[in-house]
mmCIF file of C-alpha atoms in Angstrom:
data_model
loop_
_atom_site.group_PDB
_atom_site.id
_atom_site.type_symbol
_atom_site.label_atom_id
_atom_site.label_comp_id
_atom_site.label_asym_id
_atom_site.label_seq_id
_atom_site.Cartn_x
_atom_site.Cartn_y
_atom_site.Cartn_z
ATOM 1 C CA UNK A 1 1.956 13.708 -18.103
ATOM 2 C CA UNK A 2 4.394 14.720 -15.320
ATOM 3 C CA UNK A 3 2.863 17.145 -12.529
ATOM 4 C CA UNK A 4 4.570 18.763 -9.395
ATOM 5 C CA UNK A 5 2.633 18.718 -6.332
ATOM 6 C CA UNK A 6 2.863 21.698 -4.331
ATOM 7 C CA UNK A 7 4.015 20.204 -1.621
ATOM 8 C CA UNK A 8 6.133 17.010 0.300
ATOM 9 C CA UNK A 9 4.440 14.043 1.417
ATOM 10 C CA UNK A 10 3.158 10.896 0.284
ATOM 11 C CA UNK A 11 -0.796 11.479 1.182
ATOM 12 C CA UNK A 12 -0.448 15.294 -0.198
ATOM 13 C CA UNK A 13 0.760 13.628 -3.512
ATOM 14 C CA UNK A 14 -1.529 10.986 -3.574
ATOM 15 C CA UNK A 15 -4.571 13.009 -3.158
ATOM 16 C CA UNK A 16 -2.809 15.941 -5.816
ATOM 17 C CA UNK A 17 -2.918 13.331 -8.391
ATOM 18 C CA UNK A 18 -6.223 11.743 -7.814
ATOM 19 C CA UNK A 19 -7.434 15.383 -7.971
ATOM 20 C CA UNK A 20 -6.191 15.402 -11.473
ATOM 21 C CA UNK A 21 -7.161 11.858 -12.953
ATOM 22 C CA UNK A 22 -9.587 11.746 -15.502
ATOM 23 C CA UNK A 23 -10.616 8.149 -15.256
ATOM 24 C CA UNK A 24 -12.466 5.829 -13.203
ATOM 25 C CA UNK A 25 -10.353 4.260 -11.280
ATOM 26 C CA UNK A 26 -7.212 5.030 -9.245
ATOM 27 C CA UNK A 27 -4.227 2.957 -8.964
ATOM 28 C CA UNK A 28 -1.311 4.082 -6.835
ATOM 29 C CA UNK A 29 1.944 2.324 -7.721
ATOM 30 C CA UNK A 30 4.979 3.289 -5.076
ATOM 31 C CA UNK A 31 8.716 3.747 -6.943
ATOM 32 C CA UNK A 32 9.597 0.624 -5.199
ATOM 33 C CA UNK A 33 6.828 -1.823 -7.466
ATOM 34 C CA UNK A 34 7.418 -3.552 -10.684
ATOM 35 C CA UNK A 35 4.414 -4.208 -12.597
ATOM 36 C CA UNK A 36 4.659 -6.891 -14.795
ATOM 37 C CA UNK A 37 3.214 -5.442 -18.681
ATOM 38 C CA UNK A 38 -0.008 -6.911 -18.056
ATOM 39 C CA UNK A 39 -0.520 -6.297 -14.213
ATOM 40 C CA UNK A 40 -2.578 -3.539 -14.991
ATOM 41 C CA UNK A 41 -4.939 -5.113 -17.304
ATOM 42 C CA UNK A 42 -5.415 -8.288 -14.954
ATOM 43 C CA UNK A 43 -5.774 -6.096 -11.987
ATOM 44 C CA UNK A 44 -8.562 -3.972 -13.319
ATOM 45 C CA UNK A 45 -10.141 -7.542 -14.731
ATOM 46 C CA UNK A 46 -10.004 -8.430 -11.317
ATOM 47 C CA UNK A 47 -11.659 -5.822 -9.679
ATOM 48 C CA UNK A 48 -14.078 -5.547 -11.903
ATOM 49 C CA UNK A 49 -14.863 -9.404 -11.471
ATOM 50 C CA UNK A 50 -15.397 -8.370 -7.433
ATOM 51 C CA UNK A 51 -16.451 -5.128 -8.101
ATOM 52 C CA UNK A 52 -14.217 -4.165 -5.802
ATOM 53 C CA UNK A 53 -14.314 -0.103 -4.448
ATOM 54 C CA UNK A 54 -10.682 -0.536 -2.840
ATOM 55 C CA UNK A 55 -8.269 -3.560 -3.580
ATOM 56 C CA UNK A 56 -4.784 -4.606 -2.632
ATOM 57 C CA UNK A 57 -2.841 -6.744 -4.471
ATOM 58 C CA UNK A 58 -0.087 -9.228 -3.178
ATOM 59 C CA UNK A 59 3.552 -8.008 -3.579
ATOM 60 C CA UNK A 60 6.269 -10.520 -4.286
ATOM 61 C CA UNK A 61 10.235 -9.931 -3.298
ATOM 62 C CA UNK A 62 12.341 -9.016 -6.346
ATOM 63 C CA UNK A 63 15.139 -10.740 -4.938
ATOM 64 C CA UNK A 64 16.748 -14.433 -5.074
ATOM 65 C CA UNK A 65 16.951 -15.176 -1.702
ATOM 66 C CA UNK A 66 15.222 -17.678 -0.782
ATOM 67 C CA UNK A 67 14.283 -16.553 3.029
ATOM 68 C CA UNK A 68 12.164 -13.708 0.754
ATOM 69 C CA UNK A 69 10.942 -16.052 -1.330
ATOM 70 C CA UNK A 70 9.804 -18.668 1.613
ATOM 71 C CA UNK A 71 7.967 -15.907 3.668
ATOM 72 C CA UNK A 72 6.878 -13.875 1.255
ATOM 73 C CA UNK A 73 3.422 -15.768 0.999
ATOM 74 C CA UNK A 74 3.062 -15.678 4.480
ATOM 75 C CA UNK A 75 3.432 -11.829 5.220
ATOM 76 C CA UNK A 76 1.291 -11.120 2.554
ATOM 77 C CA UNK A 77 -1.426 -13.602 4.175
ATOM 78 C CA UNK A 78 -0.926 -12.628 7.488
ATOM 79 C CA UNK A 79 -0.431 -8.596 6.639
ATOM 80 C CA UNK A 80 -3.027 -7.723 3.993
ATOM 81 C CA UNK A 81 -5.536 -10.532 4.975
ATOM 82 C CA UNK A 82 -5.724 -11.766 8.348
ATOM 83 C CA UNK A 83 -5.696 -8.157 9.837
ATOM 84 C CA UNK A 84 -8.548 -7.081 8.219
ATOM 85 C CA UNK A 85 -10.360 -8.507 11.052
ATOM 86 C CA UNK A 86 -8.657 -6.591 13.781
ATOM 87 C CA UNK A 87 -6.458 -3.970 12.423
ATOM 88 C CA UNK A 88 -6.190 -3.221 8.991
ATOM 89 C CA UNK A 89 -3.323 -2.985 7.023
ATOM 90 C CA UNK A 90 -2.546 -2.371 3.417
ATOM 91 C CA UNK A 91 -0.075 -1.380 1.336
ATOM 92 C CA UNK A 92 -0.446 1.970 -0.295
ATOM 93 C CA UNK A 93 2.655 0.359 -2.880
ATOM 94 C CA UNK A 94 -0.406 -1.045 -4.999
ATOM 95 C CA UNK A 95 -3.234 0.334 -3.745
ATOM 96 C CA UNK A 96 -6.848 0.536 -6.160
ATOM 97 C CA UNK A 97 -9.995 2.674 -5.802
ATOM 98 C CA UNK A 98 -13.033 3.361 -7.643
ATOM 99 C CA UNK A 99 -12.481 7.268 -7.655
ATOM 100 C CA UNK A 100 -15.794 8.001 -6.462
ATOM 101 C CA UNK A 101 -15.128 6.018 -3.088
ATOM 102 C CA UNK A 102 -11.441 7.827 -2.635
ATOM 103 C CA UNK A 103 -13.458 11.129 -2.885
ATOM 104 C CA UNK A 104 -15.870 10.097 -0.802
ATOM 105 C CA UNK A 105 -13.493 8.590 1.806
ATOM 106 C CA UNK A 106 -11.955 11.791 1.613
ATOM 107 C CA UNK A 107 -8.579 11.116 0.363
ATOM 108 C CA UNK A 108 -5.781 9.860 2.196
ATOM 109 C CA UNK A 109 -4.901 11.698 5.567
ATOM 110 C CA UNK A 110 -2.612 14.078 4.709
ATOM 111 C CA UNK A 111 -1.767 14.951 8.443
ATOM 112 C CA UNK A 112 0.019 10.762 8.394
ATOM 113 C CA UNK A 113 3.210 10.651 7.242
ATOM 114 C CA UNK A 114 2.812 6.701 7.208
ATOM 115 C CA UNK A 115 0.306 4.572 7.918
ATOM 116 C CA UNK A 116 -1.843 6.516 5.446
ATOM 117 C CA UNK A 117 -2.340 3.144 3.459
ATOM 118 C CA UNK A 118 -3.738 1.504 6.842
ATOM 119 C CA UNK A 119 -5.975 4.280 7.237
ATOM 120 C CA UNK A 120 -7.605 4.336 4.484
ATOM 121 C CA UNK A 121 -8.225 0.584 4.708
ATOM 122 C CA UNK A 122 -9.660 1.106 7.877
ATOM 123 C CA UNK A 123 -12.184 3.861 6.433
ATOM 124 C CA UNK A 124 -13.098 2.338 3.837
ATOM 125 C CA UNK A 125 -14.161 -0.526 5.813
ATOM 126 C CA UNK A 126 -15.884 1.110 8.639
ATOM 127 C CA UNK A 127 -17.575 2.689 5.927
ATOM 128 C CA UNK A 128 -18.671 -0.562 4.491
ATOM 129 C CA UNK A 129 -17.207 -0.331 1.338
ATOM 130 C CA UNK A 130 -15.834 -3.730 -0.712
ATOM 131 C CA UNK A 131 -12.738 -4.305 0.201
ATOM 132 C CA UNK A 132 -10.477 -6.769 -1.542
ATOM 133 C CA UNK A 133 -7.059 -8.446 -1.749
ATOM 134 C CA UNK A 134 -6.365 -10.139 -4.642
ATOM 135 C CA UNK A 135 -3.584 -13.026 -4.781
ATOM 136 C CA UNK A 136 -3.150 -12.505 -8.232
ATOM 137 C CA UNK A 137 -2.031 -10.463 -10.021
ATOM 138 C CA UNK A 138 0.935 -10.296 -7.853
ATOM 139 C CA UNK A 139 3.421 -7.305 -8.448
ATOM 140 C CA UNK A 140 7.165 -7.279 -7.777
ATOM 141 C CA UNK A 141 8.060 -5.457 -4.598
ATOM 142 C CA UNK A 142 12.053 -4.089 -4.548
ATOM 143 C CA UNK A 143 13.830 -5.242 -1.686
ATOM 144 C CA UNK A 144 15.895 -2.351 -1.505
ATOM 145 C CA UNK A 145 14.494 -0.965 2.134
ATOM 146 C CA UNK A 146 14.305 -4.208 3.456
ATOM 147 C CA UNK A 147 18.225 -4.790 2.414
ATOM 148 C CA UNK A 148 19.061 -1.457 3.841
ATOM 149 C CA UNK A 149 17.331 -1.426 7.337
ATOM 150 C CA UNK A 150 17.654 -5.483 7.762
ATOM 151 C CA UNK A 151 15.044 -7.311 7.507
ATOM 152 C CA UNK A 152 14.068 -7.924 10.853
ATOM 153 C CA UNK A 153 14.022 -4.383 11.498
ATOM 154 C CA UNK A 154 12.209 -3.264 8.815
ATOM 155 C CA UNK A 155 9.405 -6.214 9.660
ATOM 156 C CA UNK A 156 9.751 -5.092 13.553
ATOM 157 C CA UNK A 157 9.114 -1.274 12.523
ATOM 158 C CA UNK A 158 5.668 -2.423 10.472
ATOM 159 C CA UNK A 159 5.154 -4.243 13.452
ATOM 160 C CA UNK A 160 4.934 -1.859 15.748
ATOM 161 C CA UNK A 161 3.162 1.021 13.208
ATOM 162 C CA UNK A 162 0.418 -1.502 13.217
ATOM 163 C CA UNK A 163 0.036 -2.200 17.099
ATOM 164 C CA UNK A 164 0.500 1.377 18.032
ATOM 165 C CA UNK A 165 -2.263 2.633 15.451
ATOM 166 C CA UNK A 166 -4.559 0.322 16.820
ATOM 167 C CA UNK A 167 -3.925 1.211 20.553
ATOM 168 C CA UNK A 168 -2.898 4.886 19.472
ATOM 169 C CA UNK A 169 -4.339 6.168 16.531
ATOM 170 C CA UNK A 170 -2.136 5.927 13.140
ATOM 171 C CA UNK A 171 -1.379 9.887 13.390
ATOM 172 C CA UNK A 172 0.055 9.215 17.196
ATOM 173 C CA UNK A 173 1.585 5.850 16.142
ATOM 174 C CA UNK A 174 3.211 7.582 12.994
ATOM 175 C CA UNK A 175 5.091 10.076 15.673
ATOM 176 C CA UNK A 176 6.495 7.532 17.740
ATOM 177 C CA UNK A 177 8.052 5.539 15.187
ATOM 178 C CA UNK A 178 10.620 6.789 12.732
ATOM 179 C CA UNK A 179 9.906 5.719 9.740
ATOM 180 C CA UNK A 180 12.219 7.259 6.439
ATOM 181 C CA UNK A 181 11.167 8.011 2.964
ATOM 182 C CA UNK A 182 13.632 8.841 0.307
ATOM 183 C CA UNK A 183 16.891 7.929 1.779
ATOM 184 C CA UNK A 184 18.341 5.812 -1.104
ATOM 185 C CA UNK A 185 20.795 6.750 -3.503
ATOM 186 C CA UNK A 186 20.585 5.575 -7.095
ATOM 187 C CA UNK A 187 22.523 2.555 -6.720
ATOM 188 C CA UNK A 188 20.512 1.110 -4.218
#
């Protein structure tokens, strides 16, 4: 089923669709992921296994370069697991909730424009709720931003999101740093 949200904005159209699901669980899949057929299936395994109430799952580089491929296992590490300790990040490009917990998180802030992933994580955590990344399944993550903005950049931009929402606040940290959605054409 295909829905129009009533207005712009990742967290706005998030929290539309969530308002609509009739299951369970909520898995939010950006444009830029590539699920494998089963990815689904092991995921929700998965977080069943852990009983999970939010999970993350690793992204891996569609692309053959090998400097992806080398540091790909470390971002992930150091992003989505190491800074759950100090400031949390996640990745709303394959992001999992039980939908009682997203409702009772309150949805993602729709006053961020990014960061709202991060946010959440953060929530949900102060809130004490099981928080997991999972190392498998893995789902393809398009390098098409990355390619785009170079990838230093790109990493540098995260970068300072992350530092600035911890000192700052993500809605202040989201203000300071310019941060694009939608500016691809087709053939990118």
């Amino acid at each position: 089923k295909i829905v129009t949200a009533p207005a712009r904005g990742t967290s706005v159209q998030r929290n539309f669709g969530a308002a609509l699901a009739r299951g369970r669980f909520l898995l939010f899949l950006d444009a830029d992921v590539l699920p494998a057929t089963d990815y689904l299936e092991n995921f929700l395994r998965l977080t069943e296994e852990k009983k999970a109430d939010v999970a993350v799952a690793w992204l891996i580089p569609e692309s053959n370069r090998k400097i992806d491929r080398l540091t790909s296992p470390l971002v992930n590490y150091l992003t989505l697991e190491v800074s759950l300790k100090a400031a949390p990040v996640s990745t709303g490009a394959n992001m999992f909730f039980r939908k009682d917990i997203f409702f009772n998180l309150g949805g993602f802030n729709e006053k961020l424009k990014v960061s709202e992933d991060s946010d959440m994580a953060a929530r949900a955590l102060k809130q004490g709720y099981r928080y997991h990344v999972l190392r498998q399944p893995k789902i393809r993550l398009s390098m098409r931003r990355f390619d785009k903005e170079g990838r230093l950049h790109y990493v540098l931009k995260c970068a300072q999101l992350v530092i600035l929402g911890k000192i700052f606040g993500h809605e202040k940290a989201a203000r300071k740093v310019n941060y694009q959605y939608g500016h691809y054409s087709k053939s990118d």
